[in-house]
PDB file of N, CA and C in Angstrom:
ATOM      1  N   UNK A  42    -136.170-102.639  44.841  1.00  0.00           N
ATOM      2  CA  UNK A  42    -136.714-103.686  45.654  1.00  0.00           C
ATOM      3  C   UNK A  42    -136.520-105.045  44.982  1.00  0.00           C
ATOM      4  N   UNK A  43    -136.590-105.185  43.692  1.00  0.00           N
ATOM      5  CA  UNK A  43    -136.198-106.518  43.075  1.00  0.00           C
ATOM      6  C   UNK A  43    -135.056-106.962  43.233  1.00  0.00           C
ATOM      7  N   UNK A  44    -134.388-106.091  43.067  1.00  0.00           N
ATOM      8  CA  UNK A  44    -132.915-105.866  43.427  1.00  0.00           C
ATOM      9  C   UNK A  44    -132.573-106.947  44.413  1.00  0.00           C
ATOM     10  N   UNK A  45    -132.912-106.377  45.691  1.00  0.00           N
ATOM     11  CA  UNK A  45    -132.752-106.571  46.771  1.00  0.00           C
ATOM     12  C   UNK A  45    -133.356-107.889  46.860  1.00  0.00           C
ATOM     13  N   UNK A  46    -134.640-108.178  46.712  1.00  0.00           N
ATOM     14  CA  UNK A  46    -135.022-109.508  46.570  1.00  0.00           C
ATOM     15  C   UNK A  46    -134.040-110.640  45.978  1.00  0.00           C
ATOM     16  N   UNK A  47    -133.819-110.601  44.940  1.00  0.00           N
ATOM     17  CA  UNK A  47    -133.036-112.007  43.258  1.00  0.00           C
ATOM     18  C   UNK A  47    -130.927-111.520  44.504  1.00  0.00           C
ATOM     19  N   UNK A  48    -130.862-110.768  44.941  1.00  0.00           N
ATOM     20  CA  UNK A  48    -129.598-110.988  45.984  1.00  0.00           C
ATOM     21  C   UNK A  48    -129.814-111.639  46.964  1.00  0.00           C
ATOM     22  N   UNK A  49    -130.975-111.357  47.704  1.00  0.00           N
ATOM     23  CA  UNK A  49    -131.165-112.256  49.112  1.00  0.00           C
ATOM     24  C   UNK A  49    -131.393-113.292  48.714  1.00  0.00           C
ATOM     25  N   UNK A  50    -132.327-113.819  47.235  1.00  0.00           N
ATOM     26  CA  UNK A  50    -132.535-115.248  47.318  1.00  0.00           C
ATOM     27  C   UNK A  50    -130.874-116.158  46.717  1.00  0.00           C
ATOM     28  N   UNK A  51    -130.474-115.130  46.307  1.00  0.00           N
ATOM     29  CA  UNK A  51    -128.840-115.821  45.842  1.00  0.00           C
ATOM     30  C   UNK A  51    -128.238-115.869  46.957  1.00  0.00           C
ATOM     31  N   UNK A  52    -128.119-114.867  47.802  1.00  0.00           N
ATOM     32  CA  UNK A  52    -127.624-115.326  49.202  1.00  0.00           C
ATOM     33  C   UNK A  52    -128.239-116.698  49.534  1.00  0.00           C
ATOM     34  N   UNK A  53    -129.345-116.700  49.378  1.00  0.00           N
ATOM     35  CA  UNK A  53    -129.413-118.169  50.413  1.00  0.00           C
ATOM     36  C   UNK A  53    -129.570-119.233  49.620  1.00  0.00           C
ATOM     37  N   UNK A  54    -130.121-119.282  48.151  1.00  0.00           N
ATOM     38  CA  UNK A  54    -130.025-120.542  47.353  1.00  0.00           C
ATOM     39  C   UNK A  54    -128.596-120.438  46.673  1.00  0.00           C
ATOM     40  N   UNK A  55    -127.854-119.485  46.675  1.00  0.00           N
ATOM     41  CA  UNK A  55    -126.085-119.862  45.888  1.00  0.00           C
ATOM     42  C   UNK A  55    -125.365-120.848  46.485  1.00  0.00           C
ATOM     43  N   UNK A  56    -124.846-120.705  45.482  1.00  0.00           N
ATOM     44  CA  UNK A  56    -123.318-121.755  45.782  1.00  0.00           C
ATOM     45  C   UNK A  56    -122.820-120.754  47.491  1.00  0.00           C
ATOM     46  N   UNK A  57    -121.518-121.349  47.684  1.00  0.00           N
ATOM     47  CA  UNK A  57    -120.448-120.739  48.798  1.00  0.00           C
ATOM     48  C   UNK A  57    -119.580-119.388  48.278  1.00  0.00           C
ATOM     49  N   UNK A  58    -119.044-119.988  47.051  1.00  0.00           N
ATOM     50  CA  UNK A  58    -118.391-119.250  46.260  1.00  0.00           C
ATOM     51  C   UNK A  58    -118.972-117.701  45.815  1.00  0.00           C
ATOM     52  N   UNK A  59    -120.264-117.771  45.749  1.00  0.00           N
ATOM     53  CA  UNK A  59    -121.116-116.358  45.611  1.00  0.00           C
ATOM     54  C   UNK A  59    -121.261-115.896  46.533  1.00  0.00           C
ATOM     55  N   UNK A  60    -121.799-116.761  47.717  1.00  0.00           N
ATOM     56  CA  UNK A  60    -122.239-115.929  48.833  1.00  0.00           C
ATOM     57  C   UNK A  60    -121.755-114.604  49.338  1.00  0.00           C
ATOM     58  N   UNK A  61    -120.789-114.538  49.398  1.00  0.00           N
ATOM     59  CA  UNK A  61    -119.867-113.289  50.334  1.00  0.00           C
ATOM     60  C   UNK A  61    -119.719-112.150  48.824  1.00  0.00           C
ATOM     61  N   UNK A  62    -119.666-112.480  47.586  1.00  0.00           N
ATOM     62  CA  UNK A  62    -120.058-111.405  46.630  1.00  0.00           C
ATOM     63  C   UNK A  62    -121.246-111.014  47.014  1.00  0.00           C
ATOM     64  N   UNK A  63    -122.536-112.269  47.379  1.00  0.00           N
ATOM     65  CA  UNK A  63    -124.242-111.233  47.112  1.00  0.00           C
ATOM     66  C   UNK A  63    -124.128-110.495  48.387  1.00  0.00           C
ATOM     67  N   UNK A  64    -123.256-111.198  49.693  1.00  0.00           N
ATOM     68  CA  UNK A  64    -123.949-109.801  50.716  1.00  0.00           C
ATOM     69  C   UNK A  64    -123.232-108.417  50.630  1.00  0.00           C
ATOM     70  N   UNK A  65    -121.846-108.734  49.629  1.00  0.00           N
ATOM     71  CA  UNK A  65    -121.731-107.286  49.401  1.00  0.00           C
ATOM     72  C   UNK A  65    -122.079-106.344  48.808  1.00  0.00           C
ATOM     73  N   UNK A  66    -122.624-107.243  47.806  1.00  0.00           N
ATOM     74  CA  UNK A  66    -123.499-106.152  46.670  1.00  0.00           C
ATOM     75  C   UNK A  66    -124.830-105.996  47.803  1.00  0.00           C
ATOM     76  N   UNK A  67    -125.435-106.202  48.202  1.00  0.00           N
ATOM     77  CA  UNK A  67    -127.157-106.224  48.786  1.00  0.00           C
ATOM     78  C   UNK A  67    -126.203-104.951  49.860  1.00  0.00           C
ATOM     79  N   UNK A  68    -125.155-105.012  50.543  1.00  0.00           N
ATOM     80  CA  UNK A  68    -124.838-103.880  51.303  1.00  0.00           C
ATOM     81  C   UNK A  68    -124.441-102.581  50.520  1.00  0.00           C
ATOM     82  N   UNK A  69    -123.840-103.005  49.015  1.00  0.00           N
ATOM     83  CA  UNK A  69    -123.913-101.493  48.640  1.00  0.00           C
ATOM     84  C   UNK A  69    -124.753-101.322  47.830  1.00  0.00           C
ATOM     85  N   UNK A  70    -126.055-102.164  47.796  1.00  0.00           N
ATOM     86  CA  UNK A  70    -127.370-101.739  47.149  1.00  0.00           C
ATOM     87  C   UNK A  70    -128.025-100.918  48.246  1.00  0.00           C
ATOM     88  N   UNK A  71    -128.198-101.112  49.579  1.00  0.00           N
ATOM     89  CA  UNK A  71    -128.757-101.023  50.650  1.00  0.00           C
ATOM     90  C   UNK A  71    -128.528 -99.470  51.114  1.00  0.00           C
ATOM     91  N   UNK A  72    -126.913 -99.242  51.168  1.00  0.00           N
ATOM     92  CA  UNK A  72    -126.148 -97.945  51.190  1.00  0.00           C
ATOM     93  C   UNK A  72    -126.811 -97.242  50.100  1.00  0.00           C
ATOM     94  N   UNK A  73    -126.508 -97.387  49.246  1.00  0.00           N
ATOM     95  CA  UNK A  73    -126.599 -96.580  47.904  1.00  0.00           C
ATOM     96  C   UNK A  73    -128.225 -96.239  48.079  1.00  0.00           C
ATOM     97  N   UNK A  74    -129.239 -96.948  48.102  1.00  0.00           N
ATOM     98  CA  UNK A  74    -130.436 -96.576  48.366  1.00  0.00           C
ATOM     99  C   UNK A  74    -130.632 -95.309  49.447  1.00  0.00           C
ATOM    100  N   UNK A  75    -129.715 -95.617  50.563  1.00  0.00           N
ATOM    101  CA  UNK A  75    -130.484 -94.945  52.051  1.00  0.00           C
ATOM    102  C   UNK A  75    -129.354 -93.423  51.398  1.00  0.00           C
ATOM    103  N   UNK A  76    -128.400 -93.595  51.500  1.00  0.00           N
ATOM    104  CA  UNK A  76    -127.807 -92.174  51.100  1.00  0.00           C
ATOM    105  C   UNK A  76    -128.441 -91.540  49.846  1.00  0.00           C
ATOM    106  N   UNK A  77    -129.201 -91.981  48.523  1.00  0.00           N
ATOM    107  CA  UNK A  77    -129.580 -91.369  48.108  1.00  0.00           C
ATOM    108  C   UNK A  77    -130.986 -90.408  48.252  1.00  0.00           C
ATOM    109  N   UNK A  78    -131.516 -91.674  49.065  1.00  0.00           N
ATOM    110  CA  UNK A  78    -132.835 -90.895  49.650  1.00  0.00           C
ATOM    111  C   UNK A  78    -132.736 -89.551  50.493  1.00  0.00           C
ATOM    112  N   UNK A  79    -131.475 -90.003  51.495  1.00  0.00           N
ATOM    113  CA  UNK A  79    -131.506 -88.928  52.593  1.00  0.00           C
ATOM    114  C   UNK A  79    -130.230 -87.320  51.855  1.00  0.00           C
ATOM    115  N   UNK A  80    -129.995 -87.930  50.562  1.00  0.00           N
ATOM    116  CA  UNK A  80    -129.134 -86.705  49.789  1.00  0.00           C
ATOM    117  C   UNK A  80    -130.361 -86.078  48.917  1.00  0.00           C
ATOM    118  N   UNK A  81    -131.364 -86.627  48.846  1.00  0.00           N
ATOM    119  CA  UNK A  81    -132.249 -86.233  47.474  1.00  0.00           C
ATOM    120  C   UNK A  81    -133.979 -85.197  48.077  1.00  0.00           C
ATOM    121  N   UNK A  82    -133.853 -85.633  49.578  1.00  0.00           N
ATOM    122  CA  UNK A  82    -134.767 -84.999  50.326  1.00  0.00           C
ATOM    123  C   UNK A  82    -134.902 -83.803  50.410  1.00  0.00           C
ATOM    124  N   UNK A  83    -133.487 -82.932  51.205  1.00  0.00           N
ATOM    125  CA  UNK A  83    -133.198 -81.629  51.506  1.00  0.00           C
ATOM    126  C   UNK A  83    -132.936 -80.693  50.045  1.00  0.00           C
ATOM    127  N   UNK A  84    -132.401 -81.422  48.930  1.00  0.00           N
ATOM    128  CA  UNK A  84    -132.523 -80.656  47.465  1.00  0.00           C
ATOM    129  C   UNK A  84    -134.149 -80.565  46.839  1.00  0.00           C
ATOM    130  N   UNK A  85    -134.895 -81.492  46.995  1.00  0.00           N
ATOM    131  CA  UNK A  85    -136.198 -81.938  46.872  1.00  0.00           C
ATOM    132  C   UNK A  85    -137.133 -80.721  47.555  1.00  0.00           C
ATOM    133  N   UNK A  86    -136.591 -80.728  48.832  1.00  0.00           N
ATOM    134  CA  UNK A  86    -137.361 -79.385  49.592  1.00  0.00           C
ATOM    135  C   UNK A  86    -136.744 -77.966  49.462  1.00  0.00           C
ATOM    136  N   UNK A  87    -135.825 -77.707  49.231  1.00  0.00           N
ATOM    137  CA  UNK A  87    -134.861 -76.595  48.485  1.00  0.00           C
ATOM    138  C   UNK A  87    -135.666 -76.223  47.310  1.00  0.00           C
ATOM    139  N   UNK A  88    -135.892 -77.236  46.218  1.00  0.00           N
ATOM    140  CA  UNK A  88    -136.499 -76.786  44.822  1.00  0.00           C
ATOM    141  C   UNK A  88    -137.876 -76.730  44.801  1.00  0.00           C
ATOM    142  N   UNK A  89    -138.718 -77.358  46.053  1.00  0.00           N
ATOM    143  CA  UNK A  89    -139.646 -77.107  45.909  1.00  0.00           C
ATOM    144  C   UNK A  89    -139.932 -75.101  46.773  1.00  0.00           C
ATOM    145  N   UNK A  90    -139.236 -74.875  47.595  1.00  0.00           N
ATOM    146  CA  UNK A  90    -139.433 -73.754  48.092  1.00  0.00           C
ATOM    147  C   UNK A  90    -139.007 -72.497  48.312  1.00  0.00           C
ATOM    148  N   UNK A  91    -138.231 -72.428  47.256  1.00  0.00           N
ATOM    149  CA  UNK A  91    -137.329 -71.141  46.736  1.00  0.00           C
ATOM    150  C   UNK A  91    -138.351 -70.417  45.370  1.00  0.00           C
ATOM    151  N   UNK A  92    -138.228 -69.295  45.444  1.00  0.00           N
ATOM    152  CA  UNK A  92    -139.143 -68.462  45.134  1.00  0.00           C
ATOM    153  C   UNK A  92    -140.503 -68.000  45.562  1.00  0.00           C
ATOM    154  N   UNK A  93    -140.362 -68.203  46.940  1.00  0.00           N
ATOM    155  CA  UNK A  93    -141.446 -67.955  47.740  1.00  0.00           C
ATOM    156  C   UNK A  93    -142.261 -69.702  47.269  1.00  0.00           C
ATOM    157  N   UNK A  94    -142.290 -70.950  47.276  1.00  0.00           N
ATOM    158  CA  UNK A  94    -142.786 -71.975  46.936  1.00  0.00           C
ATOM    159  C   UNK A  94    -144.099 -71.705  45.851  1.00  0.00           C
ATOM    160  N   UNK A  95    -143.501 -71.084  44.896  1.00  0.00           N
ATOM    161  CA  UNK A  95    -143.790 -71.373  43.451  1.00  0.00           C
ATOM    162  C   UNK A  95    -143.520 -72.128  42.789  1.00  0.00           C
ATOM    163  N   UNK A  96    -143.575 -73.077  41.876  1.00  0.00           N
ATOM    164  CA  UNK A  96    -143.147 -73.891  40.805  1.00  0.00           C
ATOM    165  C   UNK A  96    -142.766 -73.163  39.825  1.00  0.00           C
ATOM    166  N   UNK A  97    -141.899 -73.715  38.723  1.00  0.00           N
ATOM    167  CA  UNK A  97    -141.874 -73.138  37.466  1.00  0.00           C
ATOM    168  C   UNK A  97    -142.776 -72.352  36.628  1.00  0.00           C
ATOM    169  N   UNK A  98    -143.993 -73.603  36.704  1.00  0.00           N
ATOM    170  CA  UNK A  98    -145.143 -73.274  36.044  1.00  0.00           C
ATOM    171  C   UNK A  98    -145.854 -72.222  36.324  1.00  0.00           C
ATOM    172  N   UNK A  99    -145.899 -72.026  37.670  1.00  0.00           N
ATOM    173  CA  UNK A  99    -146.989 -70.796  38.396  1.00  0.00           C
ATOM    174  C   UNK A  99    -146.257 -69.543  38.057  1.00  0.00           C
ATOM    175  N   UNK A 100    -144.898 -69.676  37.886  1.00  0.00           N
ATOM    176  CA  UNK A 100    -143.949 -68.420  37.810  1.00  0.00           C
ATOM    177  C   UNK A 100    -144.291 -67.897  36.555  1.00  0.00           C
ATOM    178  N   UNK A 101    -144.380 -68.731  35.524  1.00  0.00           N
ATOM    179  CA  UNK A 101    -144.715 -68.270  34.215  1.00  0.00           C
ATOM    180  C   UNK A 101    -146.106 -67.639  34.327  1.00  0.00           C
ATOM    181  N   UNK A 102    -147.036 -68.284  34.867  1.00  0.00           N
ATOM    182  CA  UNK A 102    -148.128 -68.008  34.674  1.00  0.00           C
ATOM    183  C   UNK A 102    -148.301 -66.251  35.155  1.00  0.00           C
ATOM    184  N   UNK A 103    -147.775 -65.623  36.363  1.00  0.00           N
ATOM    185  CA  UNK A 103    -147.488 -64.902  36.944  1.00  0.00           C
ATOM    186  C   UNK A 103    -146.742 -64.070  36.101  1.00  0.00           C
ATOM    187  N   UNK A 104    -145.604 -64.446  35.893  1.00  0.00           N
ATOM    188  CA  UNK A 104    -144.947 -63.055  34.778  1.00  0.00           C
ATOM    189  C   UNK A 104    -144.137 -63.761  33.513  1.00  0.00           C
ATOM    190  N   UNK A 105    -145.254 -63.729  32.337  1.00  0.00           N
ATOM    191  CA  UNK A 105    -144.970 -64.179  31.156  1.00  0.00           C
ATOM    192  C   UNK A 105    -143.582 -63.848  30.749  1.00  0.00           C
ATOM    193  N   UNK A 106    -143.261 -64.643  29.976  1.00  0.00           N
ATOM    194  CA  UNK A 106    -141.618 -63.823  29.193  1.00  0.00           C
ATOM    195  C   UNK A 106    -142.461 -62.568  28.106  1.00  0.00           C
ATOM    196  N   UNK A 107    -141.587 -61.854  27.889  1.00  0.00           N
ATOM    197  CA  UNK A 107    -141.809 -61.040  26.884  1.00  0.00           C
ATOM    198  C   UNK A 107    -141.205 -61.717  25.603  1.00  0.00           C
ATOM    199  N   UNK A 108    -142.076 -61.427  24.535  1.00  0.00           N
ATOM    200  CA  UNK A 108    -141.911 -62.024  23.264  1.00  0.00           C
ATOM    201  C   UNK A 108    -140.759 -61.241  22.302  1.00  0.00           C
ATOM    202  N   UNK A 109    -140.071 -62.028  21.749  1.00  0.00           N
ATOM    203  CA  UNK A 109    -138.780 -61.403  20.928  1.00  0.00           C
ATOM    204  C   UNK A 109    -139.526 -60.825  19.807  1.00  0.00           C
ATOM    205  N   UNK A 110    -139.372 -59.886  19.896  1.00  0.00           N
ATOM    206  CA  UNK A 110    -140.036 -59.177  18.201  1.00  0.00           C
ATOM    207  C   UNK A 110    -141.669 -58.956  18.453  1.00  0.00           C
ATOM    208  N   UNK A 111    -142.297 -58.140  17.548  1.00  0.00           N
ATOM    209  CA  UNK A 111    -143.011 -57.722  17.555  1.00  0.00           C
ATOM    210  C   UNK A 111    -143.877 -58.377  16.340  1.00  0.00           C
ATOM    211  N   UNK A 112    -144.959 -58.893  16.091  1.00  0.00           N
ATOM    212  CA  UNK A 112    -145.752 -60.059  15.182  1.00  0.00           C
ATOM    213  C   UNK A 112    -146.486 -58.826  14.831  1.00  0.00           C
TER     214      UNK A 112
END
């Protein structure tokens, strides 16, 4: 979001010479944001719900590792 902010205000307080660099960067800041969100969702819900929607943690808790060697 700052990002996006310190580009738009260079868009409009820059020189001429910048201008057409900041709206391209603010468009592949803009891109890059929305595709990562909408790539990071469906893996996000994948890892949360494979193994019957257990976490890591609960899995352990559920069936300990067995210990190497005998103490």
């Amino acid at each position: 979001m700052t990002v996006m902010f310190t580009l738009f205000s260079l868009a409009l307080f820059g020189g001429v010479t910048i201008r057409h660099f900041v709206i391209i960067l603010l468009v592949g800041v803009f891109s890059g944001t929305y595709s990562s969100i909408f790539n990071a969702s469906p893996i996000l819900v994948v890892w949360k719900t494979r193994n019957g929607g257990i976490g890591f943690v609960e899995r352990l808790k559920r069936h300990p590792p067995e210990l190497l060697g005998a103490w």
